[in-house]
Structures are given as C-alpha cells and as structure tokens.
XYZ file of C-alpha atoms in Angstrom:
648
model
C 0.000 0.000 0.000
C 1.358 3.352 -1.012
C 1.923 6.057 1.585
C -0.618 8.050 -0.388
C -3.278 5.490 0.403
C -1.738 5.247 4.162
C -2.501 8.832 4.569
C -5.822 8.370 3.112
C -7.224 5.858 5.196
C -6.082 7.691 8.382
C -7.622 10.334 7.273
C -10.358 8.414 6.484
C -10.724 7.242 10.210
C -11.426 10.638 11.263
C -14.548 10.611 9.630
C -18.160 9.768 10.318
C -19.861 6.005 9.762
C -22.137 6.890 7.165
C -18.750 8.479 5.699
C -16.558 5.816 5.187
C -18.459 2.989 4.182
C -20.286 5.409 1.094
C -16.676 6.927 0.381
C -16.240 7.487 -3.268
C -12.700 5.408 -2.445
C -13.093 1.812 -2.622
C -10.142 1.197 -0.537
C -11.893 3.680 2.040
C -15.097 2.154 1.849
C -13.208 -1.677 2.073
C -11.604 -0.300 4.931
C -14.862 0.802 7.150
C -16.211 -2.538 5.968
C -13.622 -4.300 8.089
C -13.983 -2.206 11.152
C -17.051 -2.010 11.270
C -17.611 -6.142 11.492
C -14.730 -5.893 13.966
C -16.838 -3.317 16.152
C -20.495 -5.484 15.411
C -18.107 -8.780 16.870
C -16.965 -7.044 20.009
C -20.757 -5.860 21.075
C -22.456 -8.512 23.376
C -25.600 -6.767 24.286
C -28.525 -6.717 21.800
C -30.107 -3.372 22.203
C -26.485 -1.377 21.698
C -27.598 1.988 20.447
C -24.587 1.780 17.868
C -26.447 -1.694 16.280
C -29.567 1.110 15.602
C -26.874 3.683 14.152
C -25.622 0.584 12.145
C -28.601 -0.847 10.410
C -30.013 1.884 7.828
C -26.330 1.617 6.330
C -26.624 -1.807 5.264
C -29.019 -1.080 1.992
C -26.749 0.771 0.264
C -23.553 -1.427 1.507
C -24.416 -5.054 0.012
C -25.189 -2.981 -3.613
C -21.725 -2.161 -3.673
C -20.186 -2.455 -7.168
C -16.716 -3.526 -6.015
C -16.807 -6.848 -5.614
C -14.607 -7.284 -2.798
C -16.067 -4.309 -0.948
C -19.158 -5.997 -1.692
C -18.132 -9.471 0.495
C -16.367 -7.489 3.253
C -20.349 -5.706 3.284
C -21.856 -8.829 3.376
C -19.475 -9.930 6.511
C -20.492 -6.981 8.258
C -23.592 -7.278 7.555
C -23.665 -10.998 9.552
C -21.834 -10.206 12.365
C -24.217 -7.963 12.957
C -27.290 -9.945 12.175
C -25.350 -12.177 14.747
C -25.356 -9.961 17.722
C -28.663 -8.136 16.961
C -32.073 -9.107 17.865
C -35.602 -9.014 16.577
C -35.922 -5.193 16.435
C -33.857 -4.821 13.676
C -36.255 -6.698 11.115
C -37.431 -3.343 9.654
C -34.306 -3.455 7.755
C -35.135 -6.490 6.417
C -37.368 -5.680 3.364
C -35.042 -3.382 2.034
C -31.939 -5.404 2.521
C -32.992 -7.973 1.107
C -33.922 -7.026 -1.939
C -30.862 -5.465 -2.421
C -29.048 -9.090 -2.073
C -31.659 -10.722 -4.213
C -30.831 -7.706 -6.972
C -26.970 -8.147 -6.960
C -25.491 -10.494 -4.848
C -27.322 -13.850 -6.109
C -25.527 -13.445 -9.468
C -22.156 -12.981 -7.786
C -19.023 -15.737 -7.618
C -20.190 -18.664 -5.261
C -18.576 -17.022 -2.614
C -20.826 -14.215 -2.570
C -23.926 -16.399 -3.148
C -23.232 -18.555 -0.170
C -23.037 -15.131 2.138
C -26.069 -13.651 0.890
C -27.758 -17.317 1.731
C -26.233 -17.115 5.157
C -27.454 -13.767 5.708
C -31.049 -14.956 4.343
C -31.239 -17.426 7.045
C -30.017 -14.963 9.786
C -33.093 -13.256 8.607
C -35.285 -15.476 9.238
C -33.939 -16.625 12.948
C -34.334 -12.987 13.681
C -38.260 -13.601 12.725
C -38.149 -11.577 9.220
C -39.714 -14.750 7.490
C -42.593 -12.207 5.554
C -39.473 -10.220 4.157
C -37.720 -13.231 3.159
C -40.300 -14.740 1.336
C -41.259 -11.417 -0.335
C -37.285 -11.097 -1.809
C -38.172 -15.009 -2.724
C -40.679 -14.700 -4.625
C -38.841 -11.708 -6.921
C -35.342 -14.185 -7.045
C -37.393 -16.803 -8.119
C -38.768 -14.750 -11.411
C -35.263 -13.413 -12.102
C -33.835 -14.104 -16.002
C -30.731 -15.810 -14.340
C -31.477 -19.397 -13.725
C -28.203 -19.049 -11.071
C -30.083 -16.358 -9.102
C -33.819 -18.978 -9.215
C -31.669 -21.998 -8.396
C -29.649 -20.221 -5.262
C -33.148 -18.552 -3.698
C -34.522 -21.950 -3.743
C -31.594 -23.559 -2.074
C -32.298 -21.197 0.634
C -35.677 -21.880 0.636
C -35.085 -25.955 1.456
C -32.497 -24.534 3.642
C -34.711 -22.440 6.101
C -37.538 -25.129 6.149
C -35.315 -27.851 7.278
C -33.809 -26.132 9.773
C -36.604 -24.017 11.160
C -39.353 -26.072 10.182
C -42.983 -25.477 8.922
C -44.110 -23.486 12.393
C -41.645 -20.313 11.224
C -41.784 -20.754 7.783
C -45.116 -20.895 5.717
C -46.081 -23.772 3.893
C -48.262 -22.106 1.567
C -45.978 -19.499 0.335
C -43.452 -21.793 -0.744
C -46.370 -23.799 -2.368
C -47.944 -21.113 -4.593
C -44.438 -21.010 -5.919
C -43.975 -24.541 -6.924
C -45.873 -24.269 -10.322
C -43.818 -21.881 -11.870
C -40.747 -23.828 -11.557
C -42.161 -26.937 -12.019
C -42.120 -25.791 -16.111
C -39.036 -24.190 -15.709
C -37.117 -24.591 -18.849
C -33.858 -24.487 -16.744
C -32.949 -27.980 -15.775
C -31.148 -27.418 -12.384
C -33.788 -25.259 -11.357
C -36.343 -27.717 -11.946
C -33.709 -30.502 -10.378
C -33.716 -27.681 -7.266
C -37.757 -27.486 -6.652
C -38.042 -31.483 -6.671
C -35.639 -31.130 -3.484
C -37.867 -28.171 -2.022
C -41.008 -30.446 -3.136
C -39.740 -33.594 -1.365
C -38.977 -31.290 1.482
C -42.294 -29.904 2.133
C -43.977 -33.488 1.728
C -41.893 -34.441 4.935
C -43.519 -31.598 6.764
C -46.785 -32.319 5.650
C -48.789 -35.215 7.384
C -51.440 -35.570 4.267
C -50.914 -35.650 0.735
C -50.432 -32.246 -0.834
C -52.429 -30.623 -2.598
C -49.898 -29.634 -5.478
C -49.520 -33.283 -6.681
C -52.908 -32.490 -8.689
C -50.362 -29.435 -10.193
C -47.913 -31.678 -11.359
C -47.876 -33.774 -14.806
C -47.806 -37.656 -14.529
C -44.053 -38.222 -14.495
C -42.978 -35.504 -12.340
C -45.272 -37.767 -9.602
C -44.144 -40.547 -10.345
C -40.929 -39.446 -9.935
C -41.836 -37.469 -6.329
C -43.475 -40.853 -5.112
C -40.250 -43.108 -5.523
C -38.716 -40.162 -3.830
C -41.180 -40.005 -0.931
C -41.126 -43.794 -0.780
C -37.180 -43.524 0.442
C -38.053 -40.377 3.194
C -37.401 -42.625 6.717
C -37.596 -40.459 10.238
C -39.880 -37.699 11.632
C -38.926 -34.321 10.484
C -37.675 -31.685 13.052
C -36.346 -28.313 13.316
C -32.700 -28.181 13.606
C -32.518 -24.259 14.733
C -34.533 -22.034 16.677
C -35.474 -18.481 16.315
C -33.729 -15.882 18.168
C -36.184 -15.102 20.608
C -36.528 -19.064 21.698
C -32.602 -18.918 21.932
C -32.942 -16.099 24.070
C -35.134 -17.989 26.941
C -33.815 -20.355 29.448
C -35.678 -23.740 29.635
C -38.476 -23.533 32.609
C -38.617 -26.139 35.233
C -40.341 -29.264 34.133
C -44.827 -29.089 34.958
C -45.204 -30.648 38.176
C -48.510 -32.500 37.320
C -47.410 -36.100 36.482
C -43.825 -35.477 36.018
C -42.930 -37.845 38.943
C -44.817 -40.524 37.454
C -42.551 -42.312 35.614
C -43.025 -45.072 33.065
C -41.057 -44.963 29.858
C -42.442 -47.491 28.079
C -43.650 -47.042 24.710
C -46.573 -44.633 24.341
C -44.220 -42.013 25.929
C -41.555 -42.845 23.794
C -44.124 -42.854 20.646
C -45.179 -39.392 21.832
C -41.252 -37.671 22.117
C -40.620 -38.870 18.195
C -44.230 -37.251 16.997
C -43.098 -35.227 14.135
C -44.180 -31.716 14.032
C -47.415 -31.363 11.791
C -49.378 -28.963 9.652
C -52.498 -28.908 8.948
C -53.607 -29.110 5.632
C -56.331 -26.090 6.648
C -53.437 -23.551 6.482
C -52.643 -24.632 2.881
C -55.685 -24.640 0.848
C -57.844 -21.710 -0.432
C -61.477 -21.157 1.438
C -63.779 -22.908 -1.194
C -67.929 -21.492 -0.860
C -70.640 -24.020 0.112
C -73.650 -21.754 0.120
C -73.759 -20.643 -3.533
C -74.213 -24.475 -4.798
C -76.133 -25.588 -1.869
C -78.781 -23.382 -3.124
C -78.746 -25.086 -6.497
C -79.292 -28.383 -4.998
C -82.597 -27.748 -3.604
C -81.851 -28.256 -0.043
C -84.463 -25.851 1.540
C -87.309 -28.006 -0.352
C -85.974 -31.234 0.498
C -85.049 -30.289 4.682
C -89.421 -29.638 4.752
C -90.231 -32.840 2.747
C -92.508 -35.191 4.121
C -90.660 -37.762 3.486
C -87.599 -38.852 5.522
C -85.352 -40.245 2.715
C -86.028 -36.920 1.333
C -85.218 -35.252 3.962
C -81.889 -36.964 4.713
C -81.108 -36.997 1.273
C -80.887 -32.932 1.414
C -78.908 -32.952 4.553
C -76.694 -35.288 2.816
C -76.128 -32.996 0.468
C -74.988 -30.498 2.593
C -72.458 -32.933 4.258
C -70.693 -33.770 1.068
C -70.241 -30.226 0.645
C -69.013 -29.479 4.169
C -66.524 -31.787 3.436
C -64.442 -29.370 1.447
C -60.965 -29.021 3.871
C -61.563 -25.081 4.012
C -65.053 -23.324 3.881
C -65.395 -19.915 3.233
C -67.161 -17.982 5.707
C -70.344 -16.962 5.432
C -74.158 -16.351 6.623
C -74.597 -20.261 8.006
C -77.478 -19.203 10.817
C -80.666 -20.271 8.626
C -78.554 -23.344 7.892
C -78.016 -24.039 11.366
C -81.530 -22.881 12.454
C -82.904 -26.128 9.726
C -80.114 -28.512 11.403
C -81.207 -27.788 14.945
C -84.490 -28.752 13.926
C -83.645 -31.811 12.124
C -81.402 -32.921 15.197
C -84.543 -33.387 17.078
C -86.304 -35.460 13.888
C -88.239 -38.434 14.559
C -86.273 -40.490 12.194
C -82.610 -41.517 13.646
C -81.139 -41.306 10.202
C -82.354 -37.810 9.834
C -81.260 -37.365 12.853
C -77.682 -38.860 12.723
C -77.650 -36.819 9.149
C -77.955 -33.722 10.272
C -75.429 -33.763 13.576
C -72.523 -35.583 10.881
C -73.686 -32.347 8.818
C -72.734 -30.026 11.892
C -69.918 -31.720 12.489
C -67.945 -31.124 8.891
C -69.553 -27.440 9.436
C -67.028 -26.855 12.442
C -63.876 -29.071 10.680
C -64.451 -26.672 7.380
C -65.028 -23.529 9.092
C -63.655 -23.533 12.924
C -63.681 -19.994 14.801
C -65.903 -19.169 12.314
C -68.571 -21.858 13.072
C -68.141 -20.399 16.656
C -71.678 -18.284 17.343
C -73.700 -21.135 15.401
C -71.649 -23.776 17.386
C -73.076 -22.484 20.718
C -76.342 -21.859 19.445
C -76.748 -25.742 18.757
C -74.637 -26.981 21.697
C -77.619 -27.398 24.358
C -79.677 -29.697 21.515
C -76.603 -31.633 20.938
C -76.147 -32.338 24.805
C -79.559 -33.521 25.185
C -79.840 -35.493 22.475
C -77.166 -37.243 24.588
C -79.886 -39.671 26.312
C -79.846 -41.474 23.146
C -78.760 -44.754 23.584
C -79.123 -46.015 19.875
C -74.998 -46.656 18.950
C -75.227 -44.950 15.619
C -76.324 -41.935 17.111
C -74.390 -41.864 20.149
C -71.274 -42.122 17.482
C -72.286 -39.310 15.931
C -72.498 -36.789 19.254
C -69.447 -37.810 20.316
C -67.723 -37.037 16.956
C -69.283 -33.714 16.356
C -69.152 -32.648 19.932
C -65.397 -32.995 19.893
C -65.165 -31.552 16.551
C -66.565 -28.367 17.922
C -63.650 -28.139 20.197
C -61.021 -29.541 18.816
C -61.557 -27.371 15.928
C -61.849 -24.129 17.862
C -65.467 -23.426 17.669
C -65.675 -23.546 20.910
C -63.609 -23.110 24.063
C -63.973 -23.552 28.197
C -65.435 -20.333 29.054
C -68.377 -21.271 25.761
C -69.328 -24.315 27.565
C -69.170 -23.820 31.220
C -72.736 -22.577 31.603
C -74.269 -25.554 29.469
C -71.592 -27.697 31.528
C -74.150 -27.084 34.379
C -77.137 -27.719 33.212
C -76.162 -30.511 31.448
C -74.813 -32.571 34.694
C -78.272 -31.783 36.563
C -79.896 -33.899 33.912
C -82.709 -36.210 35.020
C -81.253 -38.623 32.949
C -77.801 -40.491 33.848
C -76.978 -40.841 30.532
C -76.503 -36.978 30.068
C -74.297 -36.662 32.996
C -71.860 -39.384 32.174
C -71.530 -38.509 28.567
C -71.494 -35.045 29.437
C -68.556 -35.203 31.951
C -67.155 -37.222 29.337
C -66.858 -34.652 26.908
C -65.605 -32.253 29.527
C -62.899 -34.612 30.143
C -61.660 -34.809 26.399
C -62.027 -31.072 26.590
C -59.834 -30.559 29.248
C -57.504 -32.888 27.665
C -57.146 -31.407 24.373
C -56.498 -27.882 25.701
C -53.273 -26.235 27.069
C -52.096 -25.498 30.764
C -52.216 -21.678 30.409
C -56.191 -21.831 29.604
C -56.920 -24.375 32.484
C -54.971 -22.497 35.070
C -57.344 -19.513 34.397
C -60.397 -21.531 34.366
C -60.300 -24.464 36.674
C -62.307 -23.001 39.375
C -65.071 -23.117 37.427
C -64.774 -26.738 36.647
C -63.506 -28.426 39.890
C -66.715 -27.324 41.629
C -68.853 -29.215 38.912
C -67.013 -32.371 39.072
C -66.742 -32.252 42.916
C -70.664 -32.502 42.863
C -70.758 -34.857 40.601
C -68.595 -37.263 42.810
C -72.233 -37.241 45.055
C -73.920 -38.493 41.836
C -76.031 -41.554 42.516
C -75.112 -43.084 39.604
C -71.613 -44.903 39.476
C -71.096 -44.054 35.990
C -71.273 -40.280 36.555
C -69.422 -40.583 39.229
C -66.680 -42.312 37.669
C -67.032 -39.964 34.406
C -66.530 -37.339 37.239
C -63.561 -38.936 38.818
C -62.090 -39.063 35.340
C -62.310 -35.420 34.602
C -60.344 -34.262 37.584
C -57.813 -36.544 37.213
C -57.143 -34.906 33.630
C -56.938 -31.530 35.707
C -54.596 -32.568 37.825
C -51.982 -33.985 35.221
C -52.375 -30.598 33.097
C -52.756 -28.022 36.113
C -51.121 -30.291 39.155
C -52.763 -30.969 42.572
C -53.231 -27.633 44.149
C -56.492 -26.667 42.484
C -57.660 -29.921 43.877
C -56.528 -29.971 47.731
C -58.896 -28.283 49.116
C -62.071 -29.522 47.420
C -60.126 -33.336 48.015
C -60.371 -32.549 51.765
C -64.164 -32.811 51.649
C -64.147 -35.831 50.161
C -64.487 -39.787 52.321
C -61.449 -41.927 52.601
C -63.175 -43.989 49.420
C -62.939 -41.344 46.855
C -59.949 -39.523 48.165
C -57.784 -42.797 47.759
C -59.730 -43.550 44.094
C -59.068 -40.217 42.881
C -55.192 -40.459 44.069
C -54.551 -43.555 42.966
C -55.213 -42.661 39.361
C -54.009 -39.443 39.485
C -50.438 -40.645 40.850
C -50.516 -44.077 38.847
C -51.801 -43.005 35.634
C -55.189 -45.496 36.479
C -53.565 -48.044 37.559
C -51.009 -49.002 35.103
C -48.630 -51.735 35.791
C -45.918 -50.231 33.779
C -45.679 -47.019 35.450
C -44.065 -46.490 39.172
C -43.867 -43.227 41.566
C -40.152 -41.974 41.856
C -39.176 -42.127 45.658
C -36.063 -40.519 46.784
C -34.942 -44.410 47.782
C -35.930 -45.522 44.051
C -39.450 -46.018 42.839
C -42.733 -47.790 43.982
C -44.758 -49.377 41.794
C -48.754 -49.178 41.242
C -49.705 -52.255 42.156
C -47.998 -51.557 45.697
C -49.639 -47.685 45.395
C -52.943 -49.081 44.894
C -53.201 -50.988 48.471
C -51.856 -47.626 50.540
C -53.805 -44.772 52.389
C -53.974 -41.724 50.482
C -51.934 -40.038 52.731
C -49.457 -42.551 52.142
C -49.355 -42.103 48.190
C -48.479 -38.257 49.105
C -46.043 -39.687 51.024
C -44.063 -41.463 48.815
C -45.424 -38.928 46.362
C -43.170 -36.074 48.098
C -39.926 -38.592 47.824
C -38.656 -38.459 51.127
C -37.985 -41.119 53.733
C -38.963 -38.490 56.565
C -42.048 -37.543 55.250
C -43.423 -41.178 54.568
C -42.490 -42.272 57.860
C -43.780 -39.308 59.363
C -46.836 -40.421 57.446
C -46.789 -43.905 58.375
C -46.410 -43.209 61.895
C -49.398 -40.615 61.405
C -51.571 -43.207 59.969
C -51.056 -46.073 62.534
C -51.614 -44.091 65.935
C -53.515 -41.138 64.308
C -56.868 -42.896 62.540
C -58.470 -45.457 64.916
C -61.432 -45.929 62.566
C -59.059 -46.849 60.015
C -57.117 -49.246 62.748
C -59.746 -50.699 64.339
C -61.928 -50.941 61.626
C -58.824 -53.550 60.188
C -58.626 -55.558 63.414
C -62.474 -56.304 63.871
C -62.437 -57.795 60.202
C -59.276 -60.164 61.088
C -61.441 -60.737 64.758
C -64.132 -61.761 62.900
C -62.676 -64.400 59.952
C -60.824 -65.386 63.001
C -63.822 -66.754 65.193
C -65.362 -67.671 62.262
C -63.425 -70.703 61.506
C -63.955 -71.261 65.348
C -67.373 -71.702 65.049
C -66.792 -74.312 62.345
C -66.504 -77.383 64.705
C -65.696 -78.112 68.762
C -62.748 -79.882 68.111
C -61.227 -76.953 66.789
C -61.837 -75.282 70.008
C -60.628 -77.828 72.387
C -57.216 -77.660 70.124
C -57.157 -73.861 70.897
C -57.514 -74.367 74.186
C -55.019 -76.747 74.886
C -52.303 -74.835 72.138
C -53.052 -72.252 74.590
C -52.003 -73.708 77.741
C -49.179 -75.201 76.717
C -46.748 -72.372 74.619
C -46.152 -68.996 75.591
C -48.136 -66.250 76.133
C -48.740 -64.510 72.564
C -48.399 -60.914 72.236
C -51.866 -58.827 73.561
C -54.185 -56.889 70.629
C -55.283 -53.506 72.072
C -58.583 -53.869 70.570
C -61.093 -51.293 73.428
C -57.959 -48.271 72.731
C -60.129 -46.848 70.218
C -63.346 -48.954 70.022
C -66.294 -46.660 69.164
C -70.067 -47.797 68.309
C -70.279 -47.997 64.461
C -72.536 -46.248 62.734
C -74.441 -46.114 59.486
C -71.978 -43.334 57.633
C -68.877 -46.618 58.114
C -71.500 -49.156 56.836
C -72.076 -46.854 53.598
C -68.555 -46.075 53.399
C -67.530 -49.608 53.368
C -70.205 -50.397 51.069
C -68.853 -48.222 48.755
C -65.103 -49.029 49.510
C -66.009 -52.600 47.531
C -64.861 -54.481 50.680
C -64.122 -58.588 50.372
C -67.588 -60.410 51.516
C -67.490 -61.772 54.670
C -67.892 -65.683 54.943
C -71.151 -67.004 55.155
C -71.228 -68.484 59.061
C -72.486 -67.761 61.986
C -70.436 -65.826 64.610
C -70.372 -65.364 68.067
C -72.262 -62.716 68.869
C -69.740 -61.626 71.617
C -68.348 -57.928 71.646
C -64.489 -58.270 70.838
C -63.850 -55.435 73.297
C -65.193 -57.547 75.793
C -63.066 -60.540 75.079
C -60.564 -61.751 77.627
C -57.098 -61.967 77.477
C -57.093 -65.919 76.885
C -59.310 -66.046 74.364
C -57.570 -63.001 71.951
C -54.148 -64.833 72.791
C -55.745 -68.319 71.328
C -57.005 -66.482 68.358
C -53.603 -64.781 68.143
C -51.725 -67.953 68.159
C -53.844 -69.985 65.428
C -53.195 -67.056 62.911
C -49.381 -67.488 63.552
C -49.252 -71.373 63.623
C -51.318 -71.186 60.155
C-alpha cells in the first residue's frame, strides 16, 4: 500500500460512519467494511444503540459495485445480524432485496453469504421479508439467481421447520418452476417439493399441479423419506429464553415405556387447513334444492338434502359466510323423529365446524344445548355421531372452556344419567385437548362441577366425574384440587389419588421415591396419605406419614382388626374340636403378644357401613359368629385367636 493510500485511510478514520463505508474510495469504503464487522463482533448486548446507528447503512452497503467491498459488506452485515435481535427486522425488506438484486448473481462465494445472511433473517423472525425477496429471485432471467433462492428456501424449512416458515408461500411457488425450462432449477424445486412433503402429514395438494411423471418421480422419492422431520434451529427469541422447570402434574410418574416414547418422536405437523384456499358451500347448496328437500314429508327426502350439505361441508376449508338459517334447519332436524335424519344432520354439523372452525363459533353455541340432550340417546349410531361432532366443535376451535361452562351445568343436573356421564365425558376430552395456560385460568369453574358430581347416585357419573379431575390434575397439578379433596371420604380420596399418581392403575408405570421407585400395584393398596407420602420422595415424610396413619386414625385401625377378629372366630365356630385344640395350644406355649382392641373402640354407625359399602370391601364368609363384643373378650381367648393365625 502506497503512503498516499496510508494517509488516506487515516484520514479516512477521522470521519463519520455513514462516511466511510459510502466513500467514493473503494479502498476507504473496504476499509470501514472491516472495522465495522470488527466493532459489530466485540458488542455482546442486543439493544447497543450503535447496532440502531448501524442498520439503515446496510441497503446501500451489500449494492456495492466492487466486488470485494461488496463481500467485506456482506461480513459486516452478519456479524451484525449475529449480535442483533428481533428489532432490527425493519431493515429487512429493504436489505434484502438489495441481495436478491446483486449479490445472487455474484461468484459462489458471494452467493453462499447472501444465503447465510437470508437465514439470519429469518432466525431474527423476518420470514414475511424473506419470502417477499423469494418470490422476486425466483422470477429473475438468471437461472443461477432462481436456483440459489430456492436452495435457501429448502435450507430455512429444514432447519426451522414449517411453524416459522409458511407452507403455503413456498407452495404457490412450486408451479412456476415446475415448467421451468432451466434444468437445475427444476432438479432444485423437486428437493424443495420432497422437502415440504416431509412436513406435511397428508398428501399435498400440489400433486394435482404436477404432470404424470414428475409424480411418479416425487413418489419413488417419498417412498425412500425414513424419520420424523424436526427443526434443527430455533429463532432468536426461543434462543434467548432459558428452559423452565419441568410441569409438576405427572412429572414424577414415571413409566417410559412405549406410548411415551411414541409421543417424544411425533413429528411436528401442519395442517392441511393452512394450505388450501377457502372454497364457498352456500352458492351451490342453493342449487341443490336443499331448503325443499329439509321440509319434505318424506324422511329419505329429507336426509337426502342434509346429505347434500355434508358432502359439501366436506371441502378441507369453507369460506365464511351467513350459516345461521342453515343451522336454524339442522337444529331442527337434530330433534327429527327419524334416527337417520337425525344422525344426518349432527354428521352435517360436524364437517360445518372441521371446514369452518372460529368461524362456526356463534352457530356452534347456538346448537350446543340440543346436541347435549340429544345425549340420552342410547341407539350406537347416534351416540357415534355426538361424540364425533361434539369434539369436533372443540377440537376445531369453535368452541372453548369459558363457551361451555354454563351448558356444563345444566347438562350434569340432567334427570337422565346418561346426560351426565356422557357429558362429563366430553368435559374430560375437553380438558384434555387444551393447554395449561387456559386451564390455570379456568379451573375453578370446573372443579366445583365435578366435585358434585362425585355425590352423583349413579356410578357411571361418578366415575365420568372422577375421570375429569384426574385430567386436571396432570395438566394443572394438585393444588387446584386440595382443598375440594379434603371434603371428600377416605373412598374417593384414595380412588381419585390412585389414578391421578398411577396413571389409572397401570402396571408399567411407578412413583419416583427418593430411595428408588414404587410401583402401582404396591400404590394401589396404601392410604392416600401414604401415596403423598411417597409422592413427596422423602424417607422423613413417609415415615412421618406412616407413623401418622397407625396411631392417628383409629377408625381406620380398628376398623382392620375387627375384620381379622371376625374371619378369626369364624373358623372357630366351624366345629368343637377346633376349640378344644385352641384351648389346649393355649395352655401349653407362651403367652402370645396382647391386641389392644377397646384403645379406640367406638359404636359404628351407618356413615362406616355406607362407606364400606362403597369401599367394595371382600364379603365376609357365610357363618355364623359369636355374637360376643371383641372389646369384651378376655385376654385368653384373643391370645388363642392370636396364636392360630401365627401357627397357620
């Protein structure tokens, strides 16, 4: 370097930013270029003030003409796309467009920056921008500049996936390179093609796009895909936040086997609602004469005009529209004295909220009361149908917890059993298919419901019931529950654990203890206080509960000892040679250990006999007993009974 140019670029250094890098002097501007990714590299804190002096400059910098003032740009430009966060996307539009205009033409050097700076871009949430500049590269005259935008393309959706980047904007693209007369680009958007089919659970819509050998060609492809796709990268943002503590409902449960396993290799799907176009119903249901045939007298007639309007429901997307006349018929017809009408019109309803979801959301509440008491039903093909629509309208979003509380209510006061069960069943897969954040806010309003339920005279709504709040707990955890579980008998308390803790019951699954783990089957016979025991992990605690549960609860004590008492002097009433052989076992060996039956005799009353009742307690054997009181009993007989139960 001359001194000339020495002198120059210290000169240069006393000037402004904006100065140096748009100096008429390439070596000036090549120069600033270099500092200034050596400043954007030293800055470790996002919201720097000079990253918001920095980021207009860019525009004009990656347009450079000099080609290696142009690179040195483009590594400015990353490192500070690298330290920067998602403020800066407002640069994004207009940068790149600039790269797709002259750097996608460029040596491969170049092209692979301007890539890397595409899918900086994109981590920093500017997917809208990116896909803009995409859709210009991809129309550009130089089949180079089409071939490297789609490179980038399969680039960001296999590493961010279909949640950040749109499906459907990289689909409305595929046609017009499908005829491309360039061969590598159309070589490029079969790999973009196979891509998207690996993020899409159903089978895409664009096939019907495509001539006969170009799927032919995609299915051998698509035959060879193996593995669930997932996103290799995450956005900025997601970087940003430190993983939260693990939910406390159910994590202690553990039980790897394979439906958990199954359910940590789901791949990530789309649904194919997001993709299509919204496709109008009500235009050609008018030309089918549907509002004649729904008042026919006839009911093949009638179903035939409902049918009708299922086959056009079917369409994956409807467009919105004025459905409340169509919905005021279908109520109507719901209550029809012919079950095929009947089952007609709620499968009708049903592809209504699938095609049209928060949409179908007014209209869904409107016929939600109907569709609950239609519930007493018992014919199967028409208790199939409620259960499929009635999920529909939640699954699909046309309806939500705070929607359904209020016919929740009156729903479970039904006269008939039927209602409630089904009813609370619903409210189960409800609570089920929604998220933590929503239950948190309205569990209150549902823990009340099922609490009153658990009263229900009817062990089917009472199990239904039991059900439900165990899904609570393993979304929201125990805490909502405590207090309500307080009020509850020993019976439904230790039900209500037991499922909750061990998943119903499972014999694969086991409670983690801080001494290793217990399993179910070993859960299922303890007091409730004893599953939160080993449910906190802690060998104080569960002794601590042990101890609480053998010297604090007589009734549950005593309540133990008069059964034994009883099978006991049963089999002595079975024959008098059995008693003299007490008797004289008796005399001869040691004294046997006393039972401290009277500590905490009480009188029973009729609240145990219901309880036990209810607990599903082993039949007593049929023979007579003594009708002695067993606090009564003197020390020589209890040490005779003692002693047979230890010689047997």
């Amino acid at each position: 370097m001359s001194m000339e140019d020495e002198k120059l670029l210290k000169e240069a250094k006393t000037l402004s930013w904006e100065d140096r890098l748009l100096h008429k002097n390439w070596k000036v501007r090549y120069d600033a270029n270099i500092d200034l990714a050596a400043v954007c590299g030293s800055i470790s804190y996002s919201r720097d003030p000079r990253l918001r002096e920095f980021g207009p400059f860019f525009r004009k910098m990656v347009v450079d003409a000099n080609v290696p003032v142009q690179e040195k740009a483009l590594d400015a430009l990353i490192m500070f796309l690298k330290v920067a966060d998602a403020d800066v996307g407002r640069y994004a539009k207009e940068v790149c467009d600039a790269i797709v205009a002259k750097c996608l033409t460029r040596r491969p050097k170049t092209v692979e920056k301007a890539q890397e700076i595409f899918i900086l871009w994109v981590e920093l949430e500017a997917v809208d921008a990116f896909l803009d500049a995409m859709e210009k590269a991809i129309k550009a005259k130089v089949a180079k500049a089409v071939v490297a935008a789609i490179d980038v393309m399969f680039q960001a959706l296999s590493e961010f996936g279909s949640k950040i980047v749109p499906l459907k904007r990289i689909i409305k693209m595929l046609p017009e390179l499908f005829d491309h007369q360039d061969q590598n680009v159309r070589a490029s958007s079969k790999g973009v093609t196979l891509e998207l089919c690996r993020w899409i659970p159903m089978k895409p819509t664009f096939f019907e796009k495509m001539c006969d050998t170009r799927k032919k060609e995609l299915a051998a492809e698509l035959a060879k895909v193996t593995g669930s796709p997932r996103p290799s990268r995450k956005i900025r943002s997601e970087q940003d936040k430190e993983p939260g503590p693990e939910p406390k409902a159910m994590s202690e449960v553990s039980g790897s086997g394979p439906a958990e396993e199954a359910a940590a290799d789901t791949p990530q799907e789309r649904d194919e609602y997001e993709l299509v176009d919204p496709v109008d119903i009500l235009t050609p249901l008018e030309k089918t004469g549907f509002w004649a045939g729904v008042k026919a007298t006839k009911w093949s007639e009638r179903k035939e005009a409902v049918a009708e309007l299922s086959k056009l429901a079917l369409t994956k997307r409807i467009a919105p529209g004025y459905f409340t006349e169509v919905c005021l018929t279908l109520k109507k017809l719901i209550t029809d004295v012919n079950v095929a009408v009947a089952v007609a019109a709620i499968q009708a309803i049903g592809n209504l909220c699938r095609g049209l979801r928060t949409n179908f959301s007014g209209n869904s509440r409107f016929m939600l009361p109907v569709l609950l008491e239609k519930l007493k039903q018992k014919k199967p093909t028409l208790m199939d149908a409620l259960t499929q629509t009635l999920q529909a309208m939640y699954k699909y979003g046309c309806l939500n917890l705070v929607d359904i509380v209020e016919d929740i209510k009156t729903a479970v006061k039904n006269k008939v059993p039927l209602v409630r069960s089904l009813t609370l069943n619903w409210l189960t897969f409800c609570i089920e298919s929604s998220n933590k954040a929503i239950l948190l806010k309205r569990h209150k309003e549902y823990v009340p419901i099922c609490m009153e339920c658990l009263h229900d005279g009817t062990p089917d709504v009472r199990d239904a019931a039991i059900s439900a709040l165990v899904a609570l707990a393993k979304l929201v955890g125990m805490r909502p529950l405590e207090n309500s579980l307080e009020r509850l008998d020993e019976v439904r308390r230790r039900k209500i654990y037991q499922m909750i803790y061990c998943g119903g019951g499972l014999p694969a699954a086991a409670v983690k203890t801080s001494s290793g783990s217990m399993p179910c089957s070993e859960l299922n016979s303890l007091h409730p206080e004893q599953c939160l025991a080993y449910k906190k992990g802690t060998e104080e605690v569960q002794e601590s509960s042990m101890e609480e549960i053998t010297t604090g609860r007589p009734d549950f004590i005593l309540e133990n000892e008069e059964d034994t008492l009883e099978d006991l002097f049963a089999e002595e009433a079975h024959t008098d040679q059995h008693q003299h052989t007490i008797e004289e076992q008796t005399e001869q060996d040691e004294p046997a250990p006393k039972i401290k039956v009277t500590k905490w005799r009480r009188k029973p009353d009729d609240q145990d006999d219901q309880n036990a009742d209810e607990a599903g307690k082993r039949k007593r054997p049929n023979v007579k007993i003594p009708t002695k009181k067993y606090a009564r009993l003197d020390n020589k007989e209890i040490q005779g009974a003692t002693h047979i139960n230890k010689a047997k």
